[in-house]
Structures are given as C-alpha cells and as structure tokens.
Short mmCIF file of C-alpha atoms in Angstrom, two decimals:
data_model
loop_
_atom_site.label_atom_id
_atom_site.label_comp_id
_atom_site.label_asym_id
_atom_site.label_seq_id
_atom_site.Cartn_x
_atom_site.Cartn_y
_atom_site.Cartn_z
CA MET A 1 97.05 25.50 49.87
CA SER A 2 95.33 24.71 53.14
CA ASP A 3 94.22 27.40 55.59
CA SER A 4 96.76 26.21 58.11
CA GLN A 5 99.50 26.92 55.59
CA SER A 6 98.23 30.27 54.34
CA VAL A 7 97.51 31.85 57.72
CA PRO A 8 100.59 33.57 59.19
CA ARG A 9 101.26 33.03 62.86
CA PRO A 10 101.36 36.26 64.88
CA PRO A 11 104.59 37.18 66.63
CA ARG A 12 104.74 35.61 70.07
CA ALA A 13 105.18 37.96 72.99
CA ALA A 14 107.48 36.91 75.78
CA LEU A 15 105.64 35.13 78.56
CA ARG A 16 105.73 36.48 82.05
CA ARG A 17 107.35 33.99 84.43
CA PHE A 18 106.00 33.23 87.88
CA SER A 19 107.71 32.61 91.20
CA TYR A 20 105.01 30.05 92.00
CA PRO A 21 105.03 27.18 89.45
CA LEU A 22 101.78 26.84 87.56
CA ALA A 23 100.85 24.87 84.82
CA TRP A 24 94.54 25.97 78.07
CA SER A 25 89.61 26.41 75.28
CA SER A 26 88.77 26.85 74.51
CA ALA A 27 88.00 30.19 75.83
CA GLY A 28 85.09 31.60 74.10
CA LEU A 29 84.65 35.26 73.42
CA VAL A 30 81.93 37.59 72.16
CA GLY A 31 82.41 38.87 68.65
CA GLY A 32 81.05 41.75 66.60
CA LEU A 33 77.73 43.31 67.38
CA GLY A 34 75.92 44.92 64.46
CA LEU A 35 73.04 47.31 63.99
CA VAL A 36 70.67 44.33 64.00
CA ALA A 37 71.14 44.36 67.77
CA PHE A 38 69.58 47.81 68.16
CA ALA A 39 66.31 46.35 69.42
CA SER A 40 68.10 44.87 72.41
CA TRP A 41 68.63 48.39 73.75
CA ALA A 42 65.02 48.47 74.88
CA PHE A 43 65.73 45.66 77.31
CA THR A 44 68.65 47.43 79.01
CA PRO A 45 67.37 50.77 80.31
CA ASN A 46 69.53 50.41 83.43
CA LEU A 47 72.41 48.15 84.39
CA GLU A 48 70.97 46.68 87.57
CA ASP A 49 71.35 43.31 89.20
CA SER A 50 68.23 41.16 89.46
CA ASN A 51 67.88 42.21 93.09
CA GLY A 52 67.93 45.87 92.14
CA SER A 53 71.41 46.50 93.49
CA ASN A 54 74.22 47.84 91.34
CA SER A 55 76.92 46.79 93.79
CA PHE A 56 79.50 44.05 93.45
CA ALA A 57 79.60 42.58 96.93
CA THR A 58 81.97 39.68 96.40
CA THR A 59 85.31 40.05 98.15
CA LEU A 60 88.27 38.73 96.19
CA PRO A 61 90.32 36.14 98.12
CA PRO A 62 94.02 36.85 98.68
CA ASN A 63 96.75 35.24 96.64
CA PRO A 64 97.91 31.88 98.04
CA SER A 65 100.67 32.01 100.61
CA SER A 66 103.26 29.44 101.53
CA SER A 67 102.36 30.14 105.17
CA THR A 68 98.78 28.96 104.69
CA PRO A 69 98.22 25.79 106.73
CA THR A 70 97.55 22.69 104.67
CA ASN A 71 94.78 20.19 105.20
CA ASP A 72 95.87 16.59 105.68
CA SER A 73 93.15 15.55 103.23
CA THR A 74 94.60 17.73 100.47
CA PRO A 75 96.09 15.56 97.69
CA ALA A 76 99.85 15.74 97.43
CA ALA A 77 101.21 17.93 94.67
CA VAL A 78 102.32 16.21 91.48
CA PRO A 79 105.64 17.45 90.06
CA LEU A 80 105.20 19.17 86.73
CA VAL A 81 107.88 17.19 84.93
CA TRP A 82 107.63 17.00 81.14
CA PRO A 83 109.44 14.04 79.54
CA GLU A 84 112.84 14.75 78.02
CA THR A 85 112.20 12.41 75.08
CA ILE A 86 109.20 11.73 72.85
CA GLN A 87 106.49 9.75 74.65
CA GLN A 88 103.48 7.99 73.13
CA GLY A 89 100.85 5.45 74.13
CA ASP A 90 98.92 4.87 77.35
CA HIS A 91 101.78 5.99 79.58
CA ALA A 92 101.86 9.38 77.83
CA LYS A 93 98.08 9.70 78.22
CA ARG A 94 98.25 9.09 81.96
CA LEU A 95 101.22 11.40 82.38
CA LEU A 96 99.56 14.31 80.56
CA LEU A 97 96.34 13.85 82.53
CA ALA A 98 98.26 13.94 85.82
CA ILE A 99 100.07 17.13 84.76
CA LEU A 100 96.82 18.84 83.75
CA GLU A 101 95.11 17.86 87.00
CA GLU A 102 97.99 19.39 88.95
CA VAL A 103 97.81 22.53 86.81
CA GLU A 104 94.10 22.78 87.62
CA ARG A 105 94.80 22.39 91.34
CA ARG A 106 97.34 25.20 91.29
CA LEU A 107 95.20 27.49 89.16
CA GLN A 108 92.30 27.08 91.59
CA SER A 109 94.45 28.57 94.36
CA TYR A 110 94.51 31.91 92.53
CA PRO A 111 91.50 34.27 92.35
CA GLY A 112 91.97 34.87 88.62
CA HIS A 113 94.34 36.24 86.01
CA ARG A 114 95.01 38.88 83.40
CA ALA A 115 96.35 38.10 79.93
CA GLN A 116 96.68 39.12 76.34
CA PHE A 117 94.51 36.71 74.36
CA LYS A 118 94.76 36.04 70.63
CA ARG A 119 92.32 33.98 68.63
CA LEU A 120 91.66 32.88 65.07
CA GLU A 121 88.29 31.23 64.42
CA ARG A 122 86.34 29.78 61.52
CA ILE A 123 82.73 31.01 61.69
CA HIS A 124 80.11 29.67 59.27
CA GLY A 125 82.84 28.22 57.08
CA GLN A 126 84.89 31.42 56.85
CA LEU A 127 88.23 31.93 58.57
CA GLY A 128 88.19 35.32 60.25
CA PRO A 129 91.08 37.63 61.10
CA TRP A 130 93.41 37.32 64.06
CA GLN A 131 91.93 39.10 67.07
CA THR A 132 93.89 40.51 70.00
CA ILE A 133 92.05 40.98 73.30
CA GLU A 134 92.89 42.31 76.74
CA LEU A 135 91.43 39.71 79.11
CA LYS A 136 90.61 39.71 82.83
CA VAL A 137 89.10 36.63 84.48
CA LEU A 138 87.88 36.08 88.05
CA HIS A 139 87.35 32.44 88.95
CA ASN A 140 84.61 32.73 91.59
CA PRO A 141 82.06 33.98 90.87
CA LEU A 142 83.02 33.62 87.21
CA SER A 143 83.57 37.12 85.86
CA VAL A 144 85.12 38.08 82.53
CA TYR A 145 86.12 41.41 81.03
CA MET A 146 87.38 41.72 77.45
CA LYS A 147 88.60 44.72 75.53
CA PHE A 148 89.36 44.18 71.85
CA LEU A 149 92.61 45.76 70.71
CA GLU A 150 92.49 44.69 67.06
CA PRO A 151 90.45 44.59 64.99
CA ASP A 152 87.33 46.43 66.32
CA ASP A 153 89.51 48.52 68.60
CA GLY A 154 87.56 49.56 71.71
CA LYS A 155 84.91 46.85 71.71
CA GLU A 156 84.20 45.72 75.29
CA VAL A 157 82.36 42.73 76.75
CA LEU A 158 81.67 42.03 80.41
CA TYR A 159 80.07 39.05 82.12
CA SER A 160 79.64 38.47 85.85
CA GLN A 161 77.89 35.33 87.07
CA GLY A 162 74.78 36.17 89.09
CA ARG A 163 74.53 39.75 87.85
CA PHE A 164 72.39 41.31 85.13
CA ASP A 165 70.20 38.18 84.96
CA ASN A 166 73.34 36.22 84.03
CA HIS A 167 73.54 38.16 80.77
CA LEU A 168 76.62 39.77 79.29
CA ILE A 169 76.97 43.50 78.70
CA ALA A 170 78.67 44.63 75.50
CA HIS A 171 79.23 47.48 73.10
CA PRO A 172 81.00 47.51 69.71
CA GLY A 173 84.17 49.36 68.85
CA GLY A 174 85.15 51.84 66.20
CA MET A 175 82.53 53.98 64.50
CA ALA A 176 79.85 51.40 65.30
CA ARG A 177 80.03 52.60 68.90
CA LEU A 178 78.37 55.84 67.75
CA LEU A 179 75.47 53.97 66.14
CA THR A 180 74.89 50.93 68.35
CA PRO A 181 73.92 51.19 72.03
CA ARG A 182 75.11 49.16 74.95
CA LEU A 183 73.59 45.68 74.79
CA LYS A 184 72.48 43.10 77.33
CA LEU A 185 72.55 39.61 75.79
CA ASP A 186 72.11 35.96 76.68
CA PRO A 187 75.71 34.64 76.48
CA ASN A 188 74.44 31.49 74.72
CA GLY A 189 71.94 33.31 72.50
CA PRO A 190 72.21 33.58 68.71
CA LEU A 191 73.28 37.22 68.71
CA ALA A 192 76.10 36.76 71.22
CA MET A 193 77.25 33.59 69.43
CA ALA A 194 76.94 34.98 65.89
CA GLU A 195 80.69 35.55 65.59
CA ASN A 196 82.03 33.19 68.25
CA ARG A 197 82.74 29.49 68.48
CA HIS A 198 82.48 29.40 72.28
CA PRO A 199 80.46 31.42 74.84
CA ILE A 200 82.06 33.92 77.18
CA THR A 201 81.22 31.62 80.10
CA SER A 202 83.99 29.25 78.92
CA ALA A 203 86.69 31.96 78.90
CA GLY A 204 89.88 31.80 80.91
CA LEU A 205 92.74 29.41 81.60
CA LEU A 206 90.98 27.49 84.36
CA ASN A 207 88.01 26.71 82.10
CA LEU A 208 90.41 25.73 79.35
CA VAL A 209 92.38 23.36 81.55
CA ARG A 210 89.17 21.74 82.78
CA ARG A 211 88.07 21.19 79.20
CA LEU A 212 91.42 19.63 78.36
CA ILE A 213 91.13 17.32 81.37
CA HIS A 214 87.67 16.24 80.20
CA PHE A 215 88.99 15.20 76.79
CA ARG A 216 92.13 13.58 78.16
CA ARG A 217 90.03 11.36 80.42
CA LEU A 218 87.95 10.32 77.42
CA ASP A 219 91.12 9.49 75.48
CA LEU A 220 92.15 6.91 78.10
CA ASN A 221 89.38 4.59 76.91
CA HIS A 222 89.68 5.18 73.16
CA PRO A 223 92.27 3.01 71.36
CA THR A 224 91.84 5.13 68.20
CA SER A 225 92.89 8.27 70.10
CA HIS A 226 96.64 8.80 69.87
CA LEU A 227 98.91 11.15 71.82
CA ARG A 228 102.51 12.25 71.41
CA LEU A 229 104.39 14.37 73.93
CA ASP A 230 107.51 16.20 72.79
CA ARG A 231 109.40 19.48 72.89
CA ILE A 232 109.70 21.91 69.98
CA GLU A 233 111.18 25.27 69.13
CA THR A 234 108.66 27.88 67.99
CA PRO A 235 109.29 30.10 64.93
CA ASP A 236 110.56 32.86 67.24
CA GLY A 237 113.05 30.55 68.95
CA GLN A 238 111.14 29.77 72.13
CA MET A 239 111.27 26.20 73.47
CA VAL A 240 107.84 24.89 74.46
CA PHE A 241 106.34 21.58 75.49
CA ARG A 242 103.85 20.11 73.01
CA SER A 243 101.08 17.53 72.97
CA CYS A 244 99.83 16.23 69.60
CA HIS A 245 96.40 14.61 69.66
CA ARG A 246 95.18 12.49 66.74
CA HIS A 247 91.73 10.89 66.60
CA LEU A 248 91.03 8.34 63.87
CA LYS A 249 87.41 7.49 64.71
CA ARG A 250 84.83 10.29 64.68
CA THR A 251 82.51 10.24 67.69
CA ASP A 252 80.37 12.73 69.59
CA GLN A 253 83.16 12.86 72.17
CA HIS A 254 85.79 13.98 69.67
CA PRO A 255 84.86 17.27 67.96
CA TYR A 256 88.29 17.57 66.29
CA SER A 257 90.33 15.16 64.20
CA ARG A 258 93.57 16.55 65.56
CA SER A 259 94.78 19.11 68.06
CA GLU A 260 98.16 20.60 68.82
CA ILE A 261 98.74 22.24 72.20
CA TRP A 262 101.79 24.18 73.36
CA TYR A 263 102.70 24.53 77.03
CA ASP A 264 105.02 27.04 78.66
CA SER A 265 108.21 25.17 79.54
CA ALA A 266 108.53 26.83 82.96
CA THR A 267 104.95 26.41 84.20
CA CYS A 268 103.20 23.80 81.98
CA LEU A 269 100.46 26.37 81.38
CA PRO A 270 98.75 25.76 78.02
CA ILE A 271 99.61 28.82 75.94
CA ARG A 272 98.48 27.81 72.45
CA VAL A 273 95.77 25.50 71.10
CA GLU A 274 95.16 24.64 67.46
CA ASN A 275 92.22 22.43 66.39
CA HIS A 276 91.33 20.92 63.00
CA ASP A 277 88.03 19.59 61.68
CA TRP A 278 87.44 16.10 60.31
CA PRO A 279 88.17 15.41 56.63
CA ALA A 280 85.23 15.55 54.26
CA GLY A 281 83.37 12.24 54.17
CA ILE A 282 84.29 11.15 57.69
CA ILE A 283 80.91 11.12 59.44
CA LEU A 284 80.03 9.98 62.95
CA GLY A 285 81.14 6.42 63.54
CA HIS A 286 83.53 6.37 60.59
CA THR A 287 87.26 5.89 60.91
CA ILE A 288 90.11 7.53 59.01
CA SER A 289 91.81 4.59 57.34
CA SER A 290 94.45 5.99 55.00
CA PRO A 291 97.69 3.98 54.93
CA ALA A 292 99.64 7.02 56.13
CA ASP A 293 97.44 7.45 59.20
CA LEU A 294 97.46 3.76 60.04
CA GLY A 295 101.24 3.64 59.73
CA ASP A 296 102.00 6.85 61.63
CA PRO A 297 99.05 8.85 62.99
CA PHE A 298 101.39 11.76 63.78
CA ALA A 299 102.86 12.18 60.29
CA ILE A 300 100.00 14.56 59.57
CA PHE A 301 101.52 17.16 61.90
CA ASP A 302 104.47 17.45 59.53
CA ALA A 303 102.28 17.54 56.39
CA PRO A 304 99.45 20.02 57.07
CA ASP A 305 98.03 20.02 53.52
CA ASN A 306 95.88 16.99 54.15
CA GLY A 307 92.26 17.99 53.64
CA GLU A 308 91.64 18.75 57.31
CA THR A 309 90.31 22.26 57.87
CA LEU A 310 91.75 24.60 60.48
CA VAL A 311 88.94 25.42 62.91
CA GLU A 312 90.48 27.59 65.62
CA ILE A 313 93.67 28.79 67.26
CA TYR A 314 93.86 30.34 70.73
CA GLU A 315 96.95 31.88 72.33
CA TYR A 316 97.74 33.35 75.75
CA ALA A 317 100.60 35.78 76.47
CA HIS A 318 101.59 38.22 79.23
CA LEU A 319 99.88 36.06 81.85
CA ASP A 320 99.61 37.84 85.19
CA PHE A 321 98.42 36.17 88.40
CA GLU A 322 99.97 38.76 90.72
CA THR A 323 98.26 42.09 89.95
CA PRO A 324 95.15 42.16 92.17
CA LEU A 325 91.73 42.02 90.55
CA THR A 326 89.25 44.43 92.13
CA PRO A 327 85.44 44.67 92.00
CA LEU A 328 85.84 47.64 89.66
CA ASP A 329 87.52 45.39 87.07
CA PHE A 330 84.17 43.65 86.52
CA ASP A 331 81.86 46.62 86.95
CA PRO A 332 80.38 48.34 83.85
CA ALA A 333 80.40 51.57 85.89
CA ASN A 334 84.22 51.55 85.80
CA PRO A 335 85.09 55.05 84.51
CA ALA A 336 87.86 53.52 82.37
CA TYR A 337 85.29 51.44 80.47
CA GLY A 338 82.85 52.55 77.78
CA PHE A 339 79.60 50.91 78.86
CA ARG A 340 77.46 54.01 78.46
CA ARG A 341 73.89 53.41 77.46
CA PHE A 342 74.43 55.09 74.11
#
C-alpha cells in the first residue's frame, strides 16, 4: 500500500469566510530541535537586533478600505470565476494563472494573516506525523510566528526579517524545553532545516501563491505539463475547487511528478497542497511513458497506488485577515511566549 493510501487525512475545520473576496507552499516551517543544538546557546546571550535595539519599529499598515482612492495605473481586478465544468489544456493553464495573479494582488493589500496550519512531510525518506501549528504571518517586513500544538506541544519559532541578524529564534516543546535553551539559528542552516522541507522564510499564503504562480508560468511553455481544473467534494462534505497538475518529463523546473491543490470555493484561496515525487528510474530529462499516462495523464489521481511517493501535504484552516497583527505578535519578549534564555 502506498503512503498516500495509508496516511489518514485529518478532519477539516470549517474555513472562516471573508467579506472581502480573496483568493497556497509551500510554507516551510522549523521542526524539532534536539540537544545537539545546545552549543548554539553560546551565540544567543541576548536577543538584540544587529543595531543593538530590541524594539520593533515597523508600523503595521491598516486593512484595505473600499474608500481608498485607486490609482489609474492599477491593473483592473480579474473576477475569481472557477469553471463550472472540467477544463484542460492551454486555456485552463491561462485561466488558473490569471486567478492566482488576482489572488496575489488581493493578498498584497492585507498586512498579513493568522491561520491554523497542518503539514505532513517526508524527511530523509521517512514520512513524519501530522503537525498542527498556530501561525501568524506579517507580509512586510516578512515576520513569522509559529506555535506547535501537536506533536511537540509548546514549541515556538519566530522570524522577523532584518532582526536578530536575519536568524530565527526557537525553543523546543515538551520536556525538551527544560533541557534545551532558546536558540538563534540561520533559517537555511542544517540545524534549522534538519526536520523541514522548506525554510521559515517561505511561510505564509502570500509566499505560497507566489510559488504557485512561478510554476504555473513555467507550465505554459511545457507541452508535457498537464492541468485539469474541476470541483470535488471532500471527505467531510465540503465542496472545493481543485487543480490537478501532472508532469511527464522530469526537469529542474518540475520538482514533483504530480500535485493536487484545493481552493476554497468562496475565495479561491489555496487551502490544501499535496505533492508526489517522481517514480523510481525517472531521472532528469527522462519522460514517463506508460500507456496509461500517455492515454490519460490524470487517471493517476484516481489510482494512487502507482509507485509515486507522497512527499508533502500542507493545509490551511481558520484563516483570519481581520484580527490586527501587532508588533508584540512578532516579539520574543511577548509575555505570552516562551522565549526565555533557558
């Protein structure tokens, strides 16, 4: 049985709806921090910015208002209209790209968001457990706060662009918190990435949407990249929009053989991403050439036991763009956080 068959999907929480229509990463997060990190404590005697200040001077912009004057040079909004029937081919590629670009435009008008984030990742060949994380993201300057709810209850990670030498601050959860001090780590370094597929600097919906746009633009020029747009009902009865992406030729530009993305039907926000690795034996430059794939490249989505390995799943729920984010949300001195030195 393949991993994608044996791994149960977590129950899906009801999504919060928005009065302003909005329209996913791969958001990367920081995983477990072990006792091997103890030496890093010596490099974090104080949590100070590189300029010696411990303040967070950036003022958060207000939420967008319909009364805000528009600039004549601003591109016209694109309606977020998902097709009623199944769409494939170049037209579907262009349509999805236009929707994602409009989602990006609308997301950029908000200072950030809060969410419950779930992830399932394969690290060093092993599929880990589902993780549930409380997430706060500020778009500019990029700031991320994460509190792990399960497993490793109480683990916290904080990153704020331009502060702490552009390093993240973290501490483990559970009993390890009593043994391991607060750490200051390079977000792209081996210790921070030991249990993560993506760095914390790629976290958040806006980063996810931008990554999706990057790949969708590449797909326009690849005849072996196939797309299907449809609508499905999830196991808990929720109707969502879906894009199925199938790549038959392995290139540096296509890290996954297939991807399945769900979008909230009211906002077109990407709320779930599932990615699969290439089958064994398909190296760079090689093409999947099985009769089934050549006849119907999307049949694989209905027959998951196909030799392709599940790599990662990311899910967003309880999205909140309305509750204000404050400087204290991204400050390790927040009394509600646990970033003590030891």
